[in-house]
mmCIF file of C-alpha atoms and ligand atoms in Angstrom:
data_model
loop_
_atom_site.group_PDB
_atom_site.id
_atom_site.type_symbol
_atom_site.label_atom_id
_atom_site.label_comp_id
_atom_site.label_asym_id
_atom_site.label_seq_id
_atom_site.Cartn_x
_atom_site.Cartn_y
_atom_site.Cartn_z
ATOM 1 C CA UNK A 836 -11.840 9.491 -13.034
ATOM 2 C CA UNK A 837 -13.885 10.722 -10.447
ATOM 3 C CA UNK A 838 -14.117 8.359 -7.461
ATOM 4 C CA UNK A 839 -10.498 8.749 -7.113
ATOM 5 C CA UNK A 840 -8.320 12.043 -7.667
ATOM 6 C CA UNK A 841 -4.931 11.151 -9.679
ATOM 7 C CA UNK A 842 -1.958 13.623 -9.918
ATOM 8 C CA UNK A 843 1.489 13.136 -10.813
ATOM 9 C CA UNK A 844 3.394 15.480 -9.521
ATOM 10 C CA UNK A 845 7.699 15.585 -8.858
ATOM 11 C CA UNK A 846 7.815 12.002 -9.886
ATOM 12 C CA UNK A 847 5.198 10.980 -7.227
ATOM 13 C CA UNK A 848 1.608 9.441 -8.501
ATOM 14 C CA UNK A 849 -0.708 10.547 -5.868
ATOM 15 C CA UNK A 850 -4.149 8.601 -5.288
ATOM 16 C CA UNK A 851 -6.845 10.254 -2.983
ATOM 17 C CA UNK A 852 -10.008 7.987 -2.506
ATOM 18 C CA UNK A 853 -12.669 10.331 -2.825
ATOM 19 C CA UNK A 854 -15.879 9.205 -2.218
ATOM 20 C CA UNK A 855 -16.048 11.099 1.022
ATOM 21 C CA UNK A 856 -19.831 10.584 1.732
ATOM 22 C CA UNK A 857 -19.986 6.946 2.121
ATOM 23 C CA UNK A 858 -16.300 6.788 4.083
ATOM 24 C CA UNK A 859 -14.673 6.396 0.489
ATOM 25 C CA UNK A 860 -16.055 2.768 0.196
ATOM 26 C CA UNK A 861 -15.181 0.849 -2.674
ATOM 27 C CA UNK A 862 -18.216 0.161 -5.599
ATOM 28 C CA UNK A 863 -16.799 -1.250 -8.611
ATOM 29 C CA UNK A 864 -15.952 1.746 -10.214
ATOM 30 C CA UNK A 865 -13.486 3.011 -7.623
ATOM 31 C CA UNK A 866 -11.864 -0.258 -7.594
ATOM 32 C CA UNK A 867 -11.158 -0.292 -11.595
ATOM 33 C CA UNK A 868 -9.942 3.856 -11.491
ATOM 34 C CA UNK A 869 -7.656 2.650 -8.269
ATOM 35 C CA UNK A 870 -6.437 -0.473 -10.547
ATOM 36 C CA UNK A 871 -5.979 2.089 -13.670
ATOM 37 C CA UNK A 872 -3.975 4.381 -11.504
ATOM 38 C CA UNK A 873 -1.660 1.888 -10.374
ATOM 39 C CA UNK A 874 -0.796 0.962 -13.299
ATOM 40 C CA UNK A 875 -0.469 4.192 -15.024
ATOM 41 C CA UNK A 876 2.139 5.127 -12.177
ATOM 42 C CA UNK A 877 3.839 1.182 -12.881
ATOM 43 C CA UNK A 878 3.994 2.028 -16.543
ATOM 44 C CA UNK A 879 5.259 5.914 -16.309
ATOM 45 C CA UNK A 880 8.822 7.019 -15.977
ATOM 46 C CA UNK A 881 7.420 10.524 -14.344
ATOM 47 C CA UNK A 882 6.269 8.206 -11.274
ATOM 48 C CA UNK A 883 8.939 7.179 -8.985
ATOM 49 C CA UNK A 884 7.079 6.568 -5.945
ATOM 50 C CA UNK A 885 3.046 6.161 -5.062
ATOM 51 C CA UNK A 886 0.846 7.564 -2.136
ATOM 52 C CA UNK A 887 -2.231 6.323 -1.418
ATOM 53 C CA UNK A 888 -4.773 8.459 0.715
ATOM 54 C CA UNK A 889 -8.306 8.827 1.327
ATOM 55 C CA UNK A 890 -10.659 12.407 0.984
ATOM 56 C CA UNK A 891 -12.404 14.011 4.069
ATOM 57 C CA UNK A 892 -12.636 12.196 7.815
ATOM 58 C CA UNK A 893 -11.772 8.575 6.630
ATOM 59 C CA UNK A 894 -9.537 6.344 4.518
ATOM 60 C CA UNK A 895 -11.822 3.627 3.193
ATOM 61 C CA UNK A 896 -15.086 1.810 5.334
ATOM 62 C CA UNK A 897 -14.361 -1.291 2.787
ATOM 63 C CA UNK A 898 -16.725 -1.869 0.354
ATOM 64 C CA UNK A 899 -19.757 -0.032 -0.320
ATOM 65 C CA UNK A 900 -22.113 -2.588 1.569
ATOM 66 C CA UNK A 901 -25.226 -1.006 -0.514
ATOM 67 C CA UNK A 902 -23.363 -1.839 -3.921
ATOM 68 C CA UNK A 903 -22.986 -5.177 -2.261
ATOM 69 C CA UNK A 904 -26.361 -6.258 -2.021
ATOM 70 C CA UNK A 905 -27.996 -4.876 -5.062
ATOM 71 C CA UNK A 906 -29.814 -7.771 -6.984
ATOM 72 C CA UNK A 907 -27.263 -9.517 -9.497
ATOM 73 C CA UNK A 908 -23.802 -8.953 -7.918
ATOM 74 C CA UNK A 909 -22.176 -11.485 -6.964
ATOM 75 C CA UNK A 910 -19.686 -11.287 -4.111
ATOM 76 C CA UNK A 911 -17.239 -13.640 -5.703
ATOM 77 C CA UNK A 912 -16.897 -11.237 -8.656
ATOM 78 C CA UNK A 913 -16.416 -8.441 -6.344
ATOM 79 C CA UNK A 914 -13.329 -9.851 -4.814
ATOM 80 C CA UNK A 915 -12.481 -11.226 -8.210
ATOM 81 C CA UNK A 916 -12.452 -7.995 -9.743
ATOM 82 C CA UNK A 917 -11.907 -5.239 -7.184
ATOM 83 C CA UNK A 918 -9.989 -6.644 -4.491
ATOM 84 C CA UNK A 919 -7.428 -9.505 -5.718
ATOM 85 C CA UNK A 920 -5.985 -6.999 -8.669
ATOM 86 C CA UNK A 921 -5.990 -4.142 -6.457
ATOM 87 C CA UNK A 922 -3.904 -5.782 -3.987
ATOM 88 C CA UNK A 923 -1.732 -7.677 -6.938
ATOM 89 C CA UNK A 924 -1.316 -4.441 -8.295
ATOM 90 C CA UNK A 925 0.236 -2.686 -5.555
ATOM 91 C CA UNK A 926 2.650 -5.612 -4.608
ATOM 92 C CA UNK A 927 3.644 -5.951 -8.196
ATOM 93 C CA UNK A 928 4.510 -2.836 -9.036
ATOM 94 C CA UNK A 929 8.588 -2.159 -8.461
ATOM 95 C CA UNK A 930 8.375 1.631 -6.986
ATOM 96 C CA UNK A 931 7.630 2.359 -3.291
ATOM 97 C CA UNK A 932 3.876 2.353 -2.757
ATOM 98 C CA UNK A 933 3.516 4.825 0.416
ATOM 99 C CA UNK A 934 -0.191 4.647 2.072
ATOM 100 C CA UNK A 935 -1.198 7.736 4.866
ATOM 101 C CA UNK A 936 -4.069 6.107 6.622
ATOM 102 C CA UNK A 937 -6.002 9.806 7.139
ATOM 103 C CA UNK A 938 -8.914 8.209 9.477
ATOM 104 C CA UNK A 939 -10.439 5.063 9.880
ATOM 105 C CA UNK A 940 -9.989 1.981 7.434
ATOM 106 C CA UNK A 941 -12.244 -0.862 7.962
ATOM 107 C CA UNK A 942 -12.526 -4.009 6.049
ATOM 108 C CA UNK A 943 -10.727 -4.702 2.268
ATOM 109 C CA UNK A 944 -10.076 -0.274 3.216
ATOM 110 C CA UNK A 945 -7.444 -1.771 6.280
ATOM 111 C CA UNK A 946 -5.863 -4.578 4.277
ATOM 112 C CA UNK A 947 -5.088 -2.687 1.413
ATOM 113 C CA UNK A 948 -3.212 -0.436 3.587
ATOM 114 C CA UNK A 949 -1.519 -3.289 5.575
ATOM 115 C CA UNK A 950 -0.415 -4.164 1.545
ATOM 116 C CA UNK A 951 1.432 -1.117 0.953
ATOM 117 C CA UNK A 952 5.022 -0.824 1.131
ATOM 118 C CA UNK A 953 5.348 1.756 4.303
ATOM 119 C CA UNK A 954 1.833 2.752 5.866
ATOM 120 C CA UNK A 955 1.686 5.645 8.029
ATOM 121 C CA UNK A 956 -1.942 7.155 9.956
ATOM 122 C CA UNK A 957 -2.799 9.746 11.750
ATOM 123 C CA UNK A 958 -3.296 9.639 15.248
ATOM 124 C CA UNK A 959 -7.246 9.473 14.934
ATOM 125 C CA UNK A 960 -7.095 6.819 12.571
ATOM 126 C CA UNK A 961 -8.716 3.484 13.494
ATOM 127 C CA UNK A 962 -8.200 -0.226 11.776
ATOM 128 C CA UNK A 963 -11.338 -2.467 12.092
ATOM 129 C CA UNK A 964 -11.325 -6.280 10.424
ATOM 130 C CA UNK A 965 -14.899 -5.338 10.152
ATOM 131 C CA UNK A 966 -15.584 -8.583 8.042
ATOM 132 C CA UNK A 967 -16.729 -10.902 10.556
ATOM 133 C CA UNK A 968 -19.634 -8.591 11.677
ATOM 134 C CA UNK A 969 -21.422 -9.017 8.694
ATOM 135 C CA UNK A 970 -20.934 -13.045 8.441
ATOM 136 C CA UNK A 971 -18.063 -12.387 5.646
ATOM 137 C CA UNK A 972 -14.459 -13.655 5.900
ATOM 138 C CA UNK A 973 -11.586 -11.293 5.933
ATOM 139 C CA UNK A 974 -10.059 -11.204 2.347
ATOM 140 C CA UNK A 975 -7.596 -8.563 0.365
ATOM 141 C CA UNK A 976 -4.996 -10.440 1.137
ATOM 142 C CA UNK A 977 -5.723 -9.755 4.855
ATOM 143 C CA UNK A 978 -5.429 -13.532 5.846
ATOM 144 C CA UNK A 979 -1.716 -13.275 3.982
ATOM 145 C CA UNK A 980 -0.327 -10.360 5.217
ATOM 146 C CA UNK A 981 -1.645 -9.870 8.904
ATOM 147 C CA UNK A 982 -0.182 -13.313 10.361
ATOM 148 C CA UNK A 983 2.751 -12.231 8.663
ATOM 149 C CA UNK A 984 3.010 -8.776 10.330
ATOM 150 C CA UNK A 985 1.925 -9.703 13.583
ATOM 151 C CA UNK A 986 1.045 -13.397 14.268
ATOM 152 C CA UNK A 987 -1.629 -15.795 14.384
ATOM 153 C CA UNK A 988 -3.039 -15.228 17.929
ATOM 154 C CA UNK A 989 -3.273 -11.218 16.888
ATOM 155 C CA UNK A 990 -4.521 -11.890 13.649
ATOM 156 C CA UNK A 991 -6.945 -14.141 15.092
ATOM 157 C CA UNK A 992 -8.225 -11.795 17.726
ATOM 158 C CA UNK A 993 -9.086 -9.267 15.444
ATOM 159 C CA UNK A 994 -10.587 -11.154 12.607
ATOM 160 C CA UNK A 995 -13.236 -13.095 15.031
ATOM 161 C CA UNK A 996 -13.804 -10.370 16.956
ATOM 162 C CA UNK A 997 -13.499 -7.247 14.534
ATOM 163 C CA UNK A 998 -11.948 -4.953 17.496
ATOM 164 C CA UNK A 999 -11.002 -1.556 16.282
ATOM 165 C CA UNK A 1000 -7.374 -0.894 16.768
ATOM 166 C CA UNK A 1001 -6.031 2.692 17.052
ATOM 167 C CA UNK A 1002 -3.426 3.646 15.037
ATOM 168 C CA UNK A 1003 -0.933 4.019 18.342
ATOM 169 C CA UNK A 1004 -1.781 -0.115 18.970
ATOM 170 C CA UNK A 1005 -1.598 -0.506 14.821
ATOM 171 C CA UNK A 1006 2.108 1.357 15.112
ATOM 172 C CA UNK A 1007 2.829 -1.061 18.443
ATOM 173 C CA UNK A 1008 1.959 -4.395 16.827
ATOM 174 C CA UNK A 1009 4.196 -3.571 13.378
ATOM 175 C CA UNK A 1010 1.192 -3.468 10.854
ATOM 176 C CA UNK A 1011 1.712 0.403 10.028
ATOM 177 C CA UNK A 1012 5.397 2.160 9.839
ATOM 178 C CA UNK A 1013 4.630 5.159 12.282
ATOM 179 C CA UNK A 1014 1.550 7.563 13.618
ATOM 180 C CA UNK A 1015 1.469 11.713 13.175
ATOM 181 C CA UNK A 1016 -0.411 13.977 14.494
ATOM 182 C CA UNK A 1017 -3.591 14.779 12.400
ATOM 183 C CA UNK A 1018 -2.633 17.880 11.204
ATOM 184 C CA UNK A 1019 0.835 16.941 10.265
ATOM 185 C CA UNK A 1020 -0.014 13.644 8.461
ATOM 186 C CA UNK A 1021 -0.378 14.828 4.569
ATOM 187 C CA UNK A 1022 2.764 16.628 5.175
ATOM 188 C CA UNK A 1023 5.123 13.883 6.286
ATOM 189 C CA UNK A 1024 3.810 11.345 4.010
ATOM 190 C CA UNK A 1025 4.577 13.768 1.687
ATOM 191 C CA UNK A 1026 8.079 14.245 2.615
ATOM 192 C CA UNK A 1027 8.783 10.677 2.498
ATOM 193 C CA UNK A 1028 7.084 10.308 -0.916
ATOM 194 C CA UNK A 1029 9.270 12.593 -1.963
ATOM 195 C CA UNK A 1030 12.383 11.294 -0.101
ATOM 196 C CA UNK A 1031 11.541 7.928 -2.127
ATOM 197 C CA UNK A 1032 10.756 9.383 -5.965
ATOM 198 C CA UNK A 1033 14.663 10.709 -5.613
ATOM 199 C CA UNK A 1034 16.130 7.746 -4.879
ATOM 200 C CA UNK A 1035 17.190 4.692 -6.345
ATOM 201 C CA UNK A 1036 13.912 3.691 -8.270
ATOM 202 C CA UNK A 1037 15.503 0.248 -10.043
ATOM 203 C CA UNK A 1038 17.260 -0.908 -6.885
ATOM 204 C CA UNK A 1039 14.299 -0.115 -4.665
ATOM 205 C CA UNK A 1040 11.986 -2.072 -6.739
ATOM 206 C CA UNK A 1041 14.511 -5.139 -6.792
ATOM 207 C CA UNK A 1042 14.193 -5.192 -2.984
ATOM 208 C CA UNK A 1043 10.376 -5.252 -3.340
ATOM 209 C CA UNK A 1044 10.490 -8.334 -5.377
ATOM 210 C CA UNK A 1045 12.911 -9.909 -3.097
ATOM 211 C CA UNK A 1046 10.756 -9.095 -0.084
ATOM 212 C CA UNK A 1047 7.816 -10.377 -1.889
ATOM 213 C CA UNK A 1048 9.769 -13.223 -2.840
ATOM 214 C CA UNK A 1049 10.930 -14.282 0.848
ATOM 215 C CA UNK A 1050 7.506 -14.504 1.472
ATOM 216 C CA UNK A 1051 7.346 -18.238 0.306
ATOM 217 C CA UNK A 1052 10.971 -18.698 -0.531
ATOM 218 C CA UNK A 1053 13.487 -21.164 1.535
ATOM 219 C CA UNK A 1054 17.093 -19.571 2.620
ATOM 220 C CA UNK A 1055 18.932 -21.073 -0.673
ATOM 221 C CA UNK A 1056 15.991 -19.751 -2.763
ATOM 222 C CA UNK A 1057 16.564 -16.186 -1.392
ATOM 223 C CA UNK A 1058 20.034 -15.790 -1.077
ATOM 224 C CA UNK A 1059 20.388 -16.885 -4.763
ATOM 225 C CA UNK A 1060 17.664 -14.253 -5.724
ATOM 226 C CA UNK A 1061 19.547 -11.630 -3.650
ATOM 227 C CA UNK A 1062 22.877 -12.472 -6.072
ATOM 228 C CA UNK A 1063 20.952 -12.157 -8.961
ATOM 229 C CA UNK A 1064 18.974 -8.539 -7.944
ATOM 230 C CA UNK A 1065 22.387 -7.133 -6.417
ATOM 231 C CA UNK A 1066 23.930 -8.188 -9.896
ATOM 232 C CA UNK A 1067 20.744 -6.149 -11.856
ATOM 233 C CA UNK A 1068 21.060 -3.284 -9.368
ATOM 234 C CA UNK A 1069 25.074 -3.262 -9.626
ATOM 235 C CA UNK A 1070 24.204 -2.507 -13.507
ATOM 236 C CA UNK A 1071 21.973 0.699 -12.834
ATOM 237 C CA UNK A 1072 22.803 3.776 -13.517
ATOM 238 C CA UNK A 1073 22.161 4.838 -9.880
ATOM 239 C CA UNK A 1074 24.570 2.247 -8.372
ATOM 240 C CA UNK A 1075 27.395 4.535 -10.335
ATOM 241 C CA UNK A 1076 26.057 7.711 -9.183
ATOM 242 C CA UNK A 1077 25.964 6.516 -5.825
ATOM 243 C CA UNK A 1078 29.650 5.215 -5.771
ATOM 244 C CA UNK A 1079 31.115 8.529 -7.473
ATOM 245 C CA UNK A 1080 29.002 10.827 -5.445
ATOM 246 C CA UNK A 1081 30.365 9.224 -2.077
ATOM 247 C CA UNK A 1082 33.711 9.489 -3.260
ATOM 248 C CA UNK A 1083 33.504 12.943 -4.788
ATOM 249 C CA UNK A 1084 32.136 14.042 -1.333
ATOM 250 C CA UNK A 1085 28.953 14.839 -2.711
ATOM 251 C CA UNK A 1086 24.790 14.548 -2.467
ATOM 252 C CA UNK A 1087 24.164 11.819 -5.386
ATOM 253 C CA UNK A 1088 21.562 12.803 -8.183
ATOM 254 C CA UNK A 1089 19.692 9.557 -8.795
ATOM 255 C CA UNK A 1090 17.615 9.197 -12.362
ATOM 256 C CA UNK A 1091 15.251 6.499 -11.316
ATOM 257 C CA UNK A 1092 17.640 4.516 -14.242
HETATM 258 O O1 T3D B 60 -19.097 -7.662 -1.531
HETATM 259 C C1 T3D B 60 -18.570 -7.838 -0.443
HETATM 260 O O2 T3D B 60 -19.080 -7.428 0.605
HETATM 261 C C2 T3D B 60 -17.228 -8.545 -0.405
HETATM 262 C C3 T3D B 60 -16.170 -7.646 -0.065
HETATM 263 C C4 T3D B 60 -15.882 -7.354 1.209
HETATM 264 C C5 T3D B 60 -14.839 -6.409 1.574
HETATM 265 C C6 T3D B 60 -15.170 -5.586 2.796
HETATM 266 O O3 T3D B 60 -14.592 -4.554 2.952
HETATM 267 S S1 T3D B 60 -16.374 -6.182 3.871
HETATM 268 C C7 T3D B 60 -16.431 -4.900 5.134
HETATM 269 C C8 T3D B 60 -17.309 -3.771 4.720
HETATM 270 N N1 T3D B 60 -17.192 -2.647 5.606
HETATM 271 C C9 T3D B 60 -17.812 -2.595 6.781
HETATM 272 O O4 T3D B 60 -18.484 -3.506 7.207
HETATM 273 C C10 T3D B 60 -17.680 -1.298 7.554
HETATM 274 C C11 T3D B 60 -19.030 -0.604 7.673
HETATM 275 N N2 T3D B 60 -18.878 0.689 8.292
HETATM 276 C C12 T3D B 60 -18.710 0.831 9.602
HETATM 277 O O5 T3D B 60 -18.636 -0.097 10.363
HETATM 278 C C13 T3D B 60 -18.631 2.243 10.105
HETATM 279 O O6 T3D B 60 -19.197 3.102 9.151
HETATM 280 C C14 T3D B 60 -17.188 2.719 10.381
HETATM 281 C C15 T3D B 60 -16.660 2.003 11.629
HETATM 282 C C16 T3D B 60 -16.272 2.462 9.187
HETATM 283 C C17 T3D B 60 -17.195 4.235 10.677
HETATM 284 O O7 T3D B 60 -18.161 4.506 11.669
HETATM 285 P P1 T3D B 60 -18.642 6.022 11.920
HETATM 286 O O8 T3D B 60 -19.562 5.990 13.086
HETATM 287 O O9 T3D B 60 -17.432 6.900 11.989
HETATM 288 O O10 T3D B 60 -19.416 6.458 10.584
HETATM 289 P P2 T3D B 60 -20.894 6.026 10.148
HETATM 290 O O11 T3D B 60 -21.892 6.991 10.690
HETATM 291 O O12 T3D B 60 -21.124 4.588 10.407
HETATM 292 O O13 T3D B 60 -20.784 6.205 8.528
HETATM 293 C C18 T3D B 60 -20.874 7.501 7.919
HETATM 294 C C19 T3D B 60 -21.625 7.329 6.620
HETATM 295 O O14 T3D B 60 -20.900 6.442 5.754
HETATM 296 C C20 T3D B 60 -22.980 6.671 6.843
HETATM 297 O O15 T3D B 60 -23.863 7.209 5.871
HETATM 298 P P3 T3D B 60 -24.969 8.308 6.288
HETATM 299 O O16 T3D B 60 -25.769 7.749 7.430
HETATM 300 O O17 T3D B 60 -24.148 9.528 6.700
HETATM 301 O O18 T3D B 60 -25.753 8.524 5.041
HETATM 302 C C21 T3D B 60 -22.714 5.227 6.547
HETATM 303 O O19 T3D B 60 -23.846 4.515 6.144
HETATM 304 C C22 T3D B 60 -21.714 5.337 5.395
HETATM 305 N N3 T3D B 60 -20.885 4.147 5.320
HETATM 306 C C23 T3D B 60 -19.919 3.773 6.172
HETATM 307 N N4 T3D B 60 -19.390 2.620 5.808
HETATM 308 C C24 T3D B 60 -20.034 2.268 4.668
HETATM 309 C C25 T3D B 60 -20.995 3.227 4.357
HETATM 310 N N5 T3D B 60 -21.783 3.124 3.311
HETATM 311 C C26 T3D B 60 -21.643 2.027 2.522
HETATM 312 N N6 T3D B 60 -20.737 1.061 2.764
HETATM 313 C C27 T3D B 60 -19.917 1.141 3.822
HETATM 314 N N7 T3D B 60 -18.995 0.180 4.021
#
């Protein structure tokens, strides 16, 4: 891999966009090493938690627009086969995706941070629904998860009119978790990566899939999903730890099990 960097290191599976020259835009080939990525971190034990972040000044400018217009691509198979599995991807897989938005992210680059579990930016970072400038609609998964986060008239707004939206206004209207300084960014994303990879893993994947699940389910629906996923998370190894650990007065050392 060599448009993205991929480490695993203390049960975290860190991805770092790196094609820094072109904003880390997406050609086909970073899409399929992001998509490998993810699921080498769903399919490993050693990965307990995912952060997503972008090499040099920005986090993705969308995709590569030159890629896009060289003769025999088809723009339908670019969404078919970079975006939709990317985003997929990172909603299906049951750890704690965490994305630090290091600069600006502009087109498919600011939904698939909006489709992260917890997105943080620094304070220079900028979020652009850059589609409509270029005639093109705004798709990974942007037209799902935006009205969801912040309503129609917002979503709206910025889709027709492709403002750029600092991360302060991104933090104020609930699409990103919270804003550092630049220079402190890495660091606390880090922290909470960390934070995650020792918790919980099973039971913090079960609330993923319930929160992806509420998404389209009614109230019975949900609250019968929540029985079943407390059930599978009373079963975990964790759950016990947790328990004994709060009654032996003691931190709890979770397994991911
Ligand atoms: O196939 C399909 O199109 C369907 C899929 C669509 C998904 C999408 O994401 S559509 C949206 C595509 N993205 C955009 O339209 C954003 C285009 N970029 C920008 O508007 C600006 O670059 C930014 C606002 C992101 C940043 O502006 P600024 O002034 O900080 O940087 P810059 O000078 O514009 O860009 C720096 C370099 O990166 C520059 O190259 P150069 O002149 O240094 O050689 C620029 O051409 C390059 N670059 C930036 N964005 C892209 C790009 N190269 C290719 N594709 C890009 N998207």
């Amino acid at each position: 891999m060599s448009n993205i960097l991929f480490s695993i290191h203390n049960s975290v599976g860190k991805i770092i966009l790196n094609r820094p020259d072109v904003l880390n835009s997406f050609n086909m080939s970073m899409a399929k090493e992001m998509q490998a990525a993810i699921d080498e971190c769903a399919a490993s034990n050693a990965v307990r938690c995912v952060l997503i972040t972008g090499e040099g000044r920005a986090f993705s400018a969308g995709q590569d627009l030159s890629a896009a217009i060289e003769p025999g691509v088809e723009i339908k198979q670019i969404v078919r086969e970079q975006y939709n599995p990317i985003i997929l991807k990172l909603r299906q897989i049951e750890k704690p995706v965490v994305c630090a938005v290091n600069g600006v992210a502009a087109g498919a680059g600011a939904n698939i941070a909006f489709a992260c579990d917890i997105a943080l930016a620094a304070s220079s970072a900028t979020f652009i629904q850059a589609f409509s400038k270029i005639g093109l609609i705004p798709d990974s998964a942007g037209t799902f998860f935006l009205p969801r986060l912040i309503g129609l008239q917002r979503s709206t707004a910025l889709m027709m009119l492709g403002d750029k939206l600092t991360a302060q206004q991104a933090m104020e209207y609930g699409l990103i978790y919270k804003v550092f300084p630049d220079e402190s960014l890495m660091a606390e994303a880090e922290k909470m990566a960390a934070q995650l990879a020792s918790m919980p893993t099973k039971g913090l994947g079960y609330t993923k899939r319930l929160l992806n699940a509420s998404l389209h389910n009614d109230l019975n629906e949900q609250l019968q999903m929540e029985e079943n996923m407390q059930d599978a998370a009373a079963k975990t190894y964790d759950h016990k730890e947790g328990v004994k650990a709060f009654l032996e007065k003691r931190k709890p050392v979770f397994k991911g099990e």
